[in-house]
């Protein structure tokens, strides 16, 4: 679906832009957020086409965030998904534009009637993703992350940072299936609570991997958190307590899925995966 949705150039001048968009989006990746959309959509018998289009839109937003996150003015990383970052491959200006293009096109995908025939559903999707990706979500979390470099943030502040930077997009990925399926509020809240705990477990595992894994294993530069003097769960809790906290959050996330009985097993598997993964 991503290959189908991503644009192809009509002329030579914009060729590098489209190449940069595809280079970053179609590379290796966990595709965790798209999987969450598909798994949650199956709970409500959403059409595969609708779910895939929303999954593609979320992956485009996620990729935009990675492109911009790697820029010298942000986290300044030369490696992403096991290959040179977008700005190293295409230059900073093209990388910025590629990220901008992916973000804006993702909203175009959501409002298309092919995503859902009910315009009210499309409007809900757009509003929810804008909230998750903007200043009250991912972008706001990134700002806190940058401002916190070299400072000692409390556990509550680090938790808030990652709920915005990572957790809100995870929550939208889960809730999107419920929006598409016009699910009751109680089920949407259960998915949101699941995403809250699973997202924090994911971040704690990321902090552990930054300390314990190699750049080759991660597909990005290891040890960046220490180098940039960031406050992390590992720094605050220590290795062992961080592992215990991740496991506790994983268990809590799984408990939130009780309302879905056996149909929630794919999402339970995701919660277990995020704390067992090696990259």
XYZ file of C-alpha atoms in Angstrom:
279
model
C 0.000 0.000 0.000
C 2.828 2.425 0.783
C 4.351 1.869 -2.653
C 0.969 2.546 -4.251
C 0.264 5.692 -2.239
C 3.665 7.380 -2.415
C 3.846 9.810 -5.363
C 5.955 9.388 -8.446
C 7.570 12.409 -10.146
C 6.083 14.004 -13.243
C 9.271 15.899 -14.072
C 13.011 15.934 -13.427
C 13.262 18.934 -11.105
C 11.375 17.297 -8.235
C 12.920 13.858 -8.766
C 15.221 14.030 -5.681
C 12.240 14.883 -3.464
C 10.297 11.765 -4.446
C 13.422 9.633 -4.280
C 14.100 10.858 -0.737
C 10.510 10.119 0.334
C 10.730 6.567 -0.977
C 14.258 6.029 0.304
C 13.210 6.741 3.869
C 9.732 5.230 3.822
C 10.340 1.985 1.965
C 13.503 0.982 3.867
C 13.692 -1.599 6.609
C 11.718 -0.918 9.751
C 9.623 -2.594 12.416
C 6.363 -1.175 10.968
C 4.963 -1.401 14.476
C 2.505 1.471 14.154
C 0.964 0.136 10.925
C 0.659 -3.300 12.520
C -1.224 -1.774 15.453
C -3.684 -0.185 13.024
C -4.283 -3.504 11.278
C -4.598 -5.494 14.507
C -7.028 -3.009 16.054
C -9.034 -2.783 12.822
C -9.534 -6.540 12.796
C -11.260 -6.274 16.171
C -14.040 -4.263 14.523
C -14.201 -6.003 11.123
C -12.860 -2.941 9.289
C -12.203 -3.411 5.568
C -8.609 -4.303 4.735
C -8.291 -1.410 2.279
C -9.375 1.164 4.862
C -7.021 -0.249 7.486
C -4.072 -0.402 5.088
C -4.553 3.187 3.965
C -4.602 4.475 7.542
C -1.605 2.277 8.358
C 0.263 3.783 5.404
C -0.626 7.317 6.525
C 0.721 6.666 10.017
C 3.935 5.182 8.639
C 4.388 8.294 6.488
C 4.051 10.524 9.561
C 6.421 8.308 11.524
C 8.986 8.413 8.709
C 8.721 12.205 8.493
C 9.513 12.369 12.208
C 12.572 10.142 11.768
C 13.891 12.225 8.862
C 13.604 15.434 10.872
C 14.810 13.810 14.099
C 18.085 12.836 12.397
C 18.854 16.360 11.157
C 21.923 18.157 12.569
C 19.706 20.700 14.344
C 17.882 17.883 16.148
C 19.535 14.583 17.188
C 22.201 14.789 14.448
C 22.351 11.120 13.473
C 24.001 9.848 10.299
C 22.449 6.361 10.425
C 18.817 5.261 10.229
C 17.369 1.816 9.600
C 20.805 0.477 8.794
C 21.685 2.994 6.069
C 22.659 6.669 5.780
C 20.073 9.072 7.137
C 17.993 10.951 4.583
C 19.951 14.185 4.979
C 23.253 12.327 4.511
C 21.971 10.743 1.315
C 20.141 13.701 -0.235
C 21.243 16.819 1.667
C 19.530 18.711 4.469
C 17.193 20.832 2.339
C 15.798 17.859 0.427
C 15.445 15.857 3.644
C 13.413 18.651 5.257
C 11.145 18.870 2.212
C 10.766 15.084 2.059
C 9.603 15.073 5.679
C 7.216 17.962 5.019
C 5.801 16.175 1.981
C 5.240 12.903 3.840
C 3.456 14.661 6.697
C 1.099 16.643 4.489
C 0.345 13.770 2.126
C -0.583 11.540 5.073
C -3.564 13.819 5.777
C -4.551 13.694 2.107
C -4.682 9.905 2.404
C -6.915 10.059 5.490
C -9.545 12.361 3.926
C -9.833 10.365 0.697
C -13.174 8.560 0.387
C -11.240 5.403 -0.472
C -10.072 5.398 3.158
C -13.661 5.536 4.425
C -16.939 6.459 2.712
C -18.235 8.328 5.775
C -16.740 11.851 5.823
C -17.336 12.055 9.586
C -15.018 9.108 10.111
C -12.370 10.736 7.914
C -12.685 13.955 9.910
C -12.233 12.056 13.169
C -9.121 10.361 11.791
C -7.602 13.672 10.676
C -8.332 15.365 13.992
C -6.969 12.445 16.039
C -3.772 12.182 14.006
C -3.191 15.938 14.076
C -3.562 15.879 17.854
C -1.187 12.919 18.186
C 1.464 14.331 15.851
C 1.357 18.027 16.726
C 2.293 20.269 19.670
C 0.169 18.248 22.112
C 1.790 15.025 20.924
C 4.904 13.990 19.035
C 6.216 17.468 18.171
C 5.647 18.738 21.693
C 7.474 15.724 23.090
C 10.391 16.339 20.750
C 10.617 19.918 21.992
C 10.770 18.721 25.608
C 13.405 16.164 24.597
C 15.608 18.823 23.020
C 15.142 21.250 25.902
C 16.007 18.524 28.404
C 19.448 17.732 26.997
C 22.071 18.303 29.666
C 19.432 18.599 32.381
C 18.261 16.149 35.028
C 14.568 15.524 34.410
C 12.453 13.696 36.974
C 10.832 10.344 36.265
C 7.469 12.107 35.929
C 8.937 14.543 33.386
C 10.578 11.767 31.361
C 7.314 9.821 31.402
C 5.399 12.879 30.175
C 8.001 13.481 27.463
C 7.636 9.987 26.041
C 3.863 9.883 26.365
C 3.874 12.848 23.994
C 6.790 11.967 21.721
C 6.021 8.271 21.246
C 2.884 7.323 23.145
C 0.363 9.577 21.429
C 1.108 8.146 17.979
C 0.910 4.602 19.357
C -2.459 5.511 20.889
C -3.705 6.903 17.588
C -2.525 3.794 15.737
C -4.624 1.634 18.085
C -7.596 3.977 18.236
C -7.715 4.433 14.456
C -9.109 0.913 14.078
C -11.869 1.770 16.534
C -12.616 5.032 14.695
C -12.853 3.184 11.380
C -15.123 0.586 12.956
C -17.288 3.163 14.790
C -16.600 1.300 18.029
C -18.119 2.286 21.393
C -16.236 4.641 23.690
C -15.437 1.895 26.215
C -13.470 -0.070 23.625
C -11.666 3.035 22.404
C -10.643 3.786 25.993
C -9.369 0.216 26.470
C -7.180 0.551 23.378
C -5.930 3.944 24.537
C -4.977 2.534 27.953
C -3.235 -0.397 26.277
C -1.252 1.959 24.049
C -0.297 4.138 27.030
C 1.387 1.268 28.886
C 2.747 -0.491 25.809
C 4.267 2.777 24.547
C 6.090 3.418 27.809
C 7.369 -0.174 27.835
C 8.587 0.383 24.270
C 10.501 3.499 25.312
C 12.116 1.843 28.315
C 13.291 -0.959 26.043
C 14.655 1.660 23.622
C 16.622 3.193 26.487
C 17.989 -0.232 27.421
C 18.991 -1.001 23.842
C 20.758 2.352 23.495
C 23.044 1.242 26.323
C 23.352 -2.473 25.608
C 23.109 -2.950 21.823
C 25.492 -2.051 19.004
C 24.844 0.350 16.142
C 24.829 -2.617 13.755
C 22.098 -4.302 15.789
C 20.005 -1.158 16.122
C 20.361 0.156 12.588
C 21.068 3.571 14.122
C 23.832 5.038 16.265
C 23.992 3.447 19.708
C 24.927 5.439 22.815
C 23.348 8.684 21.598
C 21.411 9.239 24.830
C 24.582 9.278 26.923
C 26.444 11.385 24.371
C 23.680 14.000 24.337
C 23.210 13.870 28.112
C 19.551 12.935 27.919
C 17.452 11.905 30.882
C 16.324 8.323 30.271
C 14.546 5.620 32.239
C 17.831 3.714 32.453
C 19.616 6.757 33.850
C 16.841 7.308 36.389
C 16.112 3.711 37.403
C 19.199 1.682 36.533
C 19.258 -1.327 34.222
C 17.525 -3.910 36.385
C 14.749 -1.679 37.683
C 14.152 -0.390 34.155
C 13.686 -3.981 32.944
C 11.253 -4.664 35.784
C 9.311 -1.504 34.987
C 9.058 -2.480 31.312
C 7.742 -5.924 32.239
C 5.174 -4.432 34.615
C 3.940 -2.064 31.923
C 3.762 -4.924 29.416
C 1.592 -6.914 31.839
C -0.661 -3.912 32.448
C -1.046 -3.317 28.718
C -2.132 -6.922 28.211
C -4.650 -6.642 31.067
C -6.388 -3.739 29.319
C -7.256 -6.061 26.416
C -9.477 -8.357 28.482
C -12.593 -6.820 26.925
C -11.570 -8.268 23.538
C -11.090 -11.866 24.739
C -9.130 -14.040 22.294
C -9.416 -11.528 19.464
C -6.946 -9.275 21.260
C -4.095 -11.787 20.993
C -2.221 -9.969 18.155
C -2.068 -6.849 20.345
C -0.949 -8.920 23.336
C 1.837 -10.303 21.156
C 2.930 -6.742 20.312
C 3.212 -5.868 24.000
C 5.430 -8.891 24.571
C 7.471 -8.121 21.449
C 8.320 -4.551 22.477
C 10.169 -5.692 25.600
C 11.787 -8.775 24.022
C 13.076 -7.187 20.802
C 16.790 -6.724 20.156
C 16.565 -3.627 17.953
